[in-house]
Amino acid sequence: MKPISLSTLFAVCILLAFPIISPSQNIPEKIFEHHGERYVQLRVADKSQLIAVGQIASIDFVDGERVIAVVNRESLERLILSGIPFELLPSPGEGFTAAMSEKININAPQEWNSYPTYDAFEDLMNQFAINYPQLCQIVNIGTLASGRKLLGARITSSQVESGRKPQFLYSSGMHGDETGGYVLSIRFINYLLSEYARSPRIRRLVDSIETWIFPLANPDGTYKAGNHTVTGATRFNANNVDLNRNYPDPRVGQFPGGPWQPETLAFMTVANEQHFSMGANLHGGTEVCNFPWDTWSEPTADQNWWIEVCREYADTAQYYSPEGYFTFMGGVTNGAEWYVISGGRQDYMNYFHHCREMTIEISTAKLYPSSLLPVLWENNYRSLTNYLERSLLGLKGIVSDAVTGKPVKARITIEGHDTDNSFVYSHPDHGGYSRYLAPGDYELTFEAPCFQPIKKTVSLSRRSSVIVDVQMNPVSPRVTIKASSTAIGTGEAVNFLFATCDTTTDVHWRFDGGSPSTSSALQPRVTYAQPGIYDVSITLGGSQGHITSIPAFIHVGNPVNISNATLTTCQSLFYDSGGPLGAFLSNENYIMTFMPGQSGQTITANFKAFLLSQNSECSKVALKIFDGTDTSAPLIGMWCGSESPGVVRAANSSGSLTFQFSSSEVIPQPGWAAVIDCTPKPVGRERNNSFTTAIEAFPNPNALGNLTVKVPAAISMIKLYNSTGKNVYTSYEVGNEFNIPTSNLPAGLYIIEIRSGKQQFCKKIQVIR
């Protein structure tokens, strides 16, 4: 029928007194009198306008500037508002009358020149299972509100172990008015089952592949007029939704086509439950193999493989068909190169389920003439068989635990090749995997939690199969400790749990500073009454088991981040500018002084964690600590990298410590965490001062190339810093007398830092030349 022009449509509407304008209530009811959808034709000036149309309506076909799309009431209103000229088309089913059968003889496929009623379809599917109980199982993945079922046939034998079998998916009829694939799929089920006993090739395919075939993915659209006929079939489902725009999309998100429909949810569920490695869904409207992506123009990692398999399908169909069949766009196209859609099934399966699925448009006629159904079969069944056989090629194997032999769900990635989720997983139940690739050399990486990664290099030639079985070695138990919070106030509680590769329930927790301090519960709850920064550890498998410890994991009390300030306190948690959870930034310069909040006390800083950027001579990032109320006080030391100051105690009469932190343009690190508290000053003469006075360093000034240092008490460390704070000498020898070489030191002032127990002391010396 000739398309209705827009001007003619307006004239008709005027006669009917239903002018078409933007508000939906003024759209003539006659437009959607019989169905909730209408086909429209329009022309686009460029690709951007084509994309705009695709965001409004469901594009069905594009040929140059000409576009055919399908609208429901809402999208028709949006199309009118867009101002893009269009004309209404008759539906593909107008003038079409399907020959229907209430029963199809599966033993006489040459008579399959009619469509089954819906009841005949159910009977036919069940008859396959009755006739071939060892090969066929009929599954219902969902019953719709209409009572119609989403039926599929699972075809395989028990001749080959499951781990060696790829799972393959054929489906048809997502668009209810594209009916040719419906009968083609039913007949392909019959072909695989009936030829199993006669054809060695089909026997091998059935034995070696677990094939799932769903002939009718949108029964409500196909049987819109009732269960007795496919005449009047519609593209959309009962809710007037295009099911091939209703799936999660890697570009647009989870709901590109509105809420998920019952049919969509059913196929998403079966995709989650199974492990399909290859597949295709059959459509009508033109004749072409359409491979991913539909949603964006970036090529897939396996573009060359897709072109090869699509070319094989198209060439085979052309060879066994009348001239001109399967020639649209040469028979092969990338989806987005043709036109972009979102929410398509093939992109969903490829991106989210790592399944190589394509879309096969098998006929220019959407509601396919009944009498020509045998011709459609003759044109396509060899191509369908070839594509199914492709699932046996490529890289294959089983991934297992080297110790137990149990299957492992591993991610198999190809170095320098994979993009956009093109990696695959091995099956969690039996460890089997399939990876389809064009000829070439590939480096595979097998990765799984709790196992050591494995790399394999393989070479693949055209139309070949390479078996790569992998046994992965488990790692020693790696334990992850988790807490409901790691920074809490005094008196608050923390809930702990752990994750591990080990299966033991024999656990022993230790909570420094917590109540309880130990626990054998799997998920203990611990209260912290005193401020501080505390360690947490867990032992798996008894006293000799694996121990995991996290130092400075729980922070209890009020946090203080370094800033330009003076703080009087005896109880604080001291951090870099990023606080307990963040990192310091570049270009910082802060000076902060802590003064004791009680008389007769002195400030002590106990560093529980420390990590600054490692840089030469601490020139770019450093923490300096001064023994006094400002930076003119004696320098206790300067730190960078991972070496912690440990415990630092003020030795001056005020009991104060001053901290200076500076950072230039460096990569930020976690910084530090320290507990600031107060300890009593020594009774009587200042121990620190007397100890400092008793330190002998001679000769001073020093020009002899050797400095002798004597102290009254055993010390554990001695360091020498130049005037810029650079550490030029370190010794951890225990004793009371040290010799420090100075012959290589430039002339200038230096500071000796001495540690005794948890105390630190400094003395100035001068090197002269």
mmCIF file of N, CA and C in Angstrom, residues 532-612:
data_model
loop_
_atom_site.group_PDB
_atom_site.id
_atom_site.type_symbol
_atom_site.label_atom_id
_atom_site.label_comp_id
_atom_site.label_asym_id
_atom_site.label_seq_id
_atom_site.Cartn_x
_atom_site.Cartn_y
_atom_site.Cartn_z
ATOM 1 N N GLY A 532 42.553 7.023 71.609
ATOM 2 C CA GLY A 532 43.818 6.455 71.163
ATOM 3 C C GLY A 532 43.684 5.882 69.765
ATOM 4 N N ILE A 533 44.775 5.346 69.257
ATOM 5 C CA ILE A 533 44.813 4.704 67.945
ATOM 6 C C ILE A 533 45.270 3.277 68.185
ATOM 7 N N TYR A 534 44.439 2.315 67.784
ATOM 8 C CA TYR A 534 44.621 0.941 68.232
ATOM 9 C C TYR A 534 44.771 -0.045 67.074
ATOM 10 N N ASP A 535 45.548 -1.100 67.368
ATOM 11 C CA ASP A 535 45.751 -2.176 66.403
ATOM 12 C C ASP A 535 44.638 -3.210 66.535
ATOM 13 N N VAL A 536 44.396 -3.931 65.433
ATOM 14 C CA VAL A 536 43.451 -5.054 65.419
ATOM 15 C C VAL A 536 44.126 -6.215 64.703
ATOM 16 N N SER A 537 43.983 -7.416 65.222
ATOM 17 C CA SER A 537 44.548 -8.592 64.555
ATOM 18 C C SER A 537 43.577 -9.754 64.650
ATOM 19 N N ILE A 538 43.724 -10.693 63.717
ATOM 20 C CA ILE A 538 42.899 -11.897 63.705
ATOM 21 C C ILE A 538 43.790 -13.078 63.340
ATOM 22 N N THR A 539 43.575 -14.199 64.021
ATOM 23 C CA THR A 539 44.300 -15.440 63.748
ATOM 24 C C THR A 539 43.299 -16.475 63.270
ATOM 25 N N LEU A 540 43.585 -17.101 62.131
ATOM 26 C CA LEU A 540 42.724 -18.152 61.586
ATOM 27 C C LEU A 540 43.365 -19.511 61.826
ATOM 28 N N GLY A 541 42.540 -20.482 62.262
ATOM 29 C CA GLY A 541 43.020 -21.855 62.355
ATOM 30 C C GLY A 541 43.832 -22.165 63.580
ATOM 31 N N GLY A 542 43.453 -21.625 64.726
ATOM 32 C CA GLY A 542 44.151 -21.970 65.955
ATOM 33 C C GLY A 542 45.353 -21.093 66.205
ATOM 34 N N SER A 543 46.066 -21.389 67.304
ATOM 35 C CA SER A 543 47.169 -20.535 67.738
ATOM 36 C C SER A 543 48.310 -20.490 66.744
ATOM 37 N N GLN A 544 48.466 -21.529 65.936
ATOM 38 C CA GLN A 544 49.545 -21.574 64.948
ATOM 39 C C GLN A 544 49.064 -21.162 63.552
ATOM 40 N N GLY A 545 47.859 -20.620 63.475
ATOM 41 C CA GLY A 545 47.278 -20.295 62.174
ATOM 42 C C GLY A 545 47.794 -18.998 61.598
ATOM 43 N N HIS A 546 47.152 -18.592 60.524
ATOM 44 C CA HIS A 546 47.558 -17.392 59.791
ATOM 45 C C HIS A 546 47.113 -16.149 60.555
ATOM 46 N N ILE A 547 48.028 -15.218 60.773
ATOM 47 C CA ILE A 547 47.741 -13.999 61.522
ATOM 48 C C ILE A 547 47.723 -12.816 60.558
ATOM 49 N N THR A 548 46.674 -12.030 60.645
ATOM 50 C CA THR A 548 46.596 -10.776 59.912
ATOM 51 C C THR A 548 46.443 -9.658 60.925
ATOM 52 N N SER A 549 47.296 -8.655 60.834
ATOM 53 C CA SER A 549 47.256 -7.551 61.781
ATOM 54 C C SER A 549 47.203 -6.230 61.026
ATOM 55 N N ILE A 550 46.378 -5.323 61.510
ATOM 56 C CA ILE A 550 46.316 -3.983 60.928
ATOM 57 C C ILE A 550 46.696 -2.979 61.999
ATOM 58 N N PRO A 551 47.888 -2.423 61.907
ATOM 59 C CA PRO A 551 48.290 -1.409 62.883
ATOM 60 C C PRO A 551 47.456 -0.141 62.708
ATOM 61 N N ALA A 552 47.224 0.531 63.814
ATOM 62 C CA ALA A 552 46.549 1.841 63.801
ATOM 63 C C ALA A 552 45.246 1.800 63.018
ATOM 64 N N PHE A 553 44.444 0.754 63.247
ATOM 65 C CA PHE A 553 43.219 0.563 62.466
ATOM 66 C C PHE A 553 42.054 1.372 63.038
ATOM 67 N N ILE A 554 41.915 1.395 64.349
ATOM 68 C CA ILE A 554 40.780 2.053 64.974
ATOM 69 C C ILE A 554 41.265 3.334 65.668
ATOM 70 N N HIS A 555 40.604 4.446 65.350
ATOM 71 C CA HIS A 555 40.963 5.753 65.880
ATOM 72 C C HIS A 555 39.828 6.230 66.787
ATOM 73 N N VAL A 556 40.141 6.430 68.059
ATOM 74 C CA VAL A 556 39.124 6.778 69.045
ATOM 75 C C VAL A 556 39.455 8.150 69.632
ATOM 76 N N GLY A 557 38.531 9.085 69.546
ATOM 77 C CA GLY A 557 38.750 10.403 70.120
ATOM 78 C C GLY A 557 38.527 11.506 69.110
ATOM 79 N N ASN A 558 38.849 12.727 69.541
ATOM 80 C CA ASN A 558 38.612 13.894 68.702
ATOM 81 C C ASN A 558 39.803 14.143 67.781
ATOM 82 N N PRO A 559 39.589 14.157 66.480
ATOM 83 C CA PRO A 559 40.703 14.358 65.548
ATOM 84 C C PRO A 559 41.111 15.825 65.456
ATOM 85 N N VAL A 560 42.405 16.042 65.313
ATOM 86 C CA VAL A 560 42.947 17.377 65.082
ATOM 87 C C VAL A 560 43.856 17.284 63.862
ATOM 88 N N ASN A 561 43.520 18.033 62.827
ATOM 89 C CA ASN A 561 44.355 18.068 61.626
ATOM 90 C C ASN A 561 45.332 19.233 61.733
ATOM 91 N N ILE A 562 46.526 19.047 61.211
ATOM 92 C CA ILE A 562 47.526 20.099 61.299
ATOM 93 C C ILE A 562 47.032 21.357 60.610
ATOM 94 N N SER A 563 47.301 22.481 61.257
ATOM 95 C CA SER A 563 46.935 23.789 60.719
ATOM 96 C C SER A 563 47.843 24.819 61.382
ATOM 97 N N ASN A 564 47.688 26.049 61.033
ATOM 98 C CA ASN A 564 48.450 27.109 61.684
ATOM 99 C C ASN A 564 47.718 27.488 62.972
ATOM 100 N N ALA A 565 48.069 26.811 64.062
ATOM 101 C CA ALA A 565 47.344 27.023 65.313
ATOM 102 C C ALA A 565 48.189 26.569 66.489
ATOM 103 N N THR A 566 47.774 27.023 67.679
ATOM 104 C CA THR A 566 48.331 26.542 68.944
ATOM 105 C C THR A 566 47.195 25.929 69.736
ATOM 106 N N LEU A 567 47.391 24.713 70.213
ATOM 107 C CA LEU A 567 46.314 23.976 70.878
ATOM 108 C C LEU A 567 46.790 23.519 72.245
ATOM 109 N N THR A 568 46.000 23.813 73.259
ATOM 110 C CA THR A 568 46.279 23.341 74.613
ATOM 111 C C THR A 568 45.427 22.103 74.863
ATOM 112 N N THR A 569 46.058 20.985 75.089
ATOM 113 C CA THR A 569 45.325 19.720 75.204
ATOM 114 C C THR A 569 46.171 18.684 75.914
ATOM 115 N N CYS A 570 45.517 17.676 76.403
ATOM 116 C CA CYS A 570 46.214 16.483 76.886
ATOM 117 C C CYS A 570 45.597 15.225 76.293
ATOM 118 N N GLN A 571 44.757 15.416 75.253
ATOM 119 C CA GLN A 571 44.071 14.256 74.716
ATOM 120 C C GLN A 571 43.562 14.580 73.312
ATOM 121 N N SER A 572 44.343 14.249 72.291
ATOM 122 C CA SER A 572 43.951 14.507 70.905
ATOM 123 C C SER A 572 44.541 13.442 69.996
ATOM 124 N N LEU A 573 43.898 13.294 68.852
ATOM 125 C CA LEU A 573 44.442 12.474 67.772
ATOM 126 C C LEU A 573 44.939 13.441 66.711
ATOM 127 N N PHE A 574 46.199 13.356 66.389
ATOM 128 C CA PHE A 574 46.859 14.346 65.535
ATOM 129 C C PHE A 574 47.124 13.753 64.152
ATOM 130 N N TYR A 575 46.640 14.473 63.091
ATOM 131 C CA TYR A 575 46.749 13.976 61.719
ATOM 132 C C TYR A 575 47.322 15.049 60.808
ATOM 133 N N ASP A 576 47.735 14.605 59.637
ATOM 134 C CA ASP A 576 48.036 15.543 58.560
ATOM 135 C C ASP A 576 46.736 16.211 58.136
ATOM 136 N N SER A 577 46.797 17.066 57.129
ATOM 137 C CA SER A 577 45.611 17.844 56.735
ATOM 138 C C SER A 577 44.490 16.986 56.184
ATOM 139 N N GLY A 578 44.803 15.750 55.751
ATOM 140 C CA GLY A 578 43.759 14.879 55.201
ATOM 141 C C GLY A 578 42.941 14.170 56.250
ATOM 142 N N GLY A 579 43.316 14.280 57.519
ATOM 143 C CA GLY A 579 42.571 13.613 58.572
ATOM 144 C C GLY A 579 42.813 12.119 58.591
ATOM 145 N N PRO A 580 41.990 11.372 59.351
ATOM 146 C CA PRO A 580 42.225 9.933 59.510
ATOM 147 C C PRO A 580 42.012 9.120 58.243
ATOM 148 N N LEU A 581 41.221 9.632 57.279
ATOM 149 C CA LEU A 581 40.888 8.841 56.097
ATOM 150 C C LEU A 581 41.449 9.418 54.800
ATOM 151 N N GLY A 582 41.874 10.664 54.822
ATOM 152 C CA GLY A 582 42.316 11.295 53.586
ATOM 153 C C GLY A 582 43.828 11.419 53.506
ATOM 154 N N ALA A 583 44.285 12.125 52.497
ATOM 155 C CA ALA A 583 45.713 12.342 52.265
ATOM 156 C C ALA A 583 46.002 13.834 52.267
ATOM 157 N N PHE A 584 47.226 14.190 52.610
ATOM 158 C CA PHE A 584 47.607 15.592 52.531
ATOM 159 C C PHE A 584 47.729 16.006 51.066
ATOM 160 N N LEU A 585 47.793 17.292 50.837
ATOM 161 C CA LEU A 585 47.839 17.834 49.483
ATOM 162 C C LEU A 585 49.185 18.477 49.201
ATOM 163 N N SER A 586 49.372 18.846 47.955
ATOM 164 C CA SER A 586 50.585 19.560 47.572
ATOM 165 C C SER A 586 50.502 21.013 48.036
ATOM 166 N N ASN A 587 51.698 21.635 48.105
ATOM 167 C CA ASN A 587 51.806 23.069 48.412
ATOM 168 C C ASN A 587 51.197 23.432 49.762
ATOM 169 N N GLU A 588 51.472 22.632 50.774
ATOM 170 C CA GLU A 588 51.029 22.941 52.133
ATOM 171 C C GLU A 588 52.216 23.449 52.956
ATOM 172 N N ASN A 589 51.921 24.305 53.923
ATOM 173 C CA ASN A 589 52.949 24.781 54.860
ATOM 174 C C ASN A 589 52.241 25.173 56.151
ATOM 175 N N TYR A 590 52.314 24.326 57.157
ATOM 176 C CA TYR A 590 51.610 24.550 58.413
ATOM 177 C C TYR A 590 52.583 24.472 59.582
ATOM 178 N N ILE A 591 52.307 25.277 60.638
ATOM 179 C CA ILE A 591 53.042 25.205 61.900
ATOM 180 C C ILE A 591 52.013 25.088 63.011
ATOM 181 N N MET A 592 52.108 24.044 63.801
ATOM 182 C CA MET A 592 51.135 23.809 64.866
ATOM 183 C C MET A 592 51.872 23.453 66.152
ATOM 184 N N THR A 593 51.432 24.075 67.242
ATOM 185 C CA THR A 593 52.057 23.837 68.542
ATOM 186 C C THR A 593 51.053 23.212 69.500
ATOM 187 N N PHE A 594 51.486 22.169 70.201
ATOM 188 C CA PHE A 594 50.677 21.548 71.252
ATOM 189 C C PHE A 594 51.302 21.913 72.605
ATOM 190 N N MET A 595 50.450 22.461 73.485
ATOM 191 C CA MET A 595 50.877 22.809 74.829
ATOM 192 C C MET A 595 50.090 21.955 75.823
ATOM 193 N N PRO A 596 50.736 21.507 76.906
ATOM 194 C CA PRO A 596 50.041 20.631 77.845
ATOM 195 C C PRO A 596 48.883 21.352 78.530
ATOM 196 N N GLY A 597 47.797 20.651 78.686
ATOM 197 C CA GLY A 597 46.595 21.233 79.293
ATOM 198 C C GLY A 597 46.575 21.138 80.793
ATOM 199 N N GLN A 598 47.611 20.566 81.394
ATOM 200 C CA GLN A 598 47.688 20.463 82.847
ATOM 201 C C GLN A 598 49.083 20.873 83.294
ATOM 202 N N SER A 599 49.137 21.526 84.447
ATOM 203 C CA SER A 599 50.440 21.944 84.970
ATOM 204 C C SER A 599 51.237 20.719 85.379
ATOM 205 N N GLY A 600 52.546 20.839 85.284
ATOM 206 C CA GLY A 600 53.420 19.746 85.645
ATOM 207 C C GLY A 600 53.435 18.612 84.634
ATOM 208 N N GLN A 601 52.836 18.859 83.444
ATOM 209 C CA GLN A 601 52.779 17.830 82.406
ATOM 210 C C GLN A 601 53.624 18.258 81.199
ATOM 211 N N THR A 602 53.937 17.302 80.360
ATOM 212 C CA THR A 602 54.683 17.581 79.135
ATOM 213 C C THR A 602 54.036 16.815 77.979
ATOM 214 N N ILE A 603 54.048 17.395 76.776
ATOM 215 C CA ILE A 603 53.406 16.787 75.601
ATOM 216 C C ILE A 603 54.229 15.619 75.078
ATOM 217 N N THR A 604 53.534 14.519 74.795
ATOM 218 C CA THR A 604 54.141 13.366 74.135
ATOM 219 C C THR A 604 53.343 13.064 72.872
ATOM 220 N N ALA A 605 54.041 12.874 71.771
ATOM 221 C CA ALA A 605 53.408 12.495 70.494
ATOM 222 C C ALA A 605 53.844 11.078 70.146
ATOM 223 N N ASN A 606 52.872 10.176 70.082
ATOM 224 C CA ASN A 606 53.143 8.765 69.755
ATOM 225 C C ASN A 606 52.617 8.499 68.347
ATOM 226 N N PHE A 607 53.527 8.407 67.379
ATOM 227 C CA PHE A 607 53.127 8.236 65.983
ATOM 228 C C PHE A 607 52.786 6.759 65.723
ATOM 229 N N LYS A 608 51.521 6.509 65.372
ATOM 230 C CA LYS A 608 51.052 5.151 65.108
ATOM 231 C C LYS A 608 51.160 4.784 63.629
ATOM 232 N N ALA A 609 51.141 5.778 62.765
ATOM 233 C CA ALA A 609 51.264 5.546 61.318
ATOM 234 C C ALA A 609 51.990 6.734 60.728
ATOM 235 N N PHE A 610 52.831 6.452 59.716
ATOM 236 C CA PHE A 610 53.604 7.539 59.122
ATOM 237 C C PHE A 610 54.023 7.136 57.718
ATOM 238 N N LEU A 611 53.596 7.934 56.726
ATOM 239 C CA LEU A 611 54.029 7.703 55.343
ATOM 240 C C LEU A 611 53.896 8.999 54.565
ATOM 241 N N LEU A 612 55.043 9.632 54.333
ATOM 242 C CA LEU A 612 55.120 10.815 53.491
ATOM 243 C C LEU A 612 55.843 10.443 52.206
#
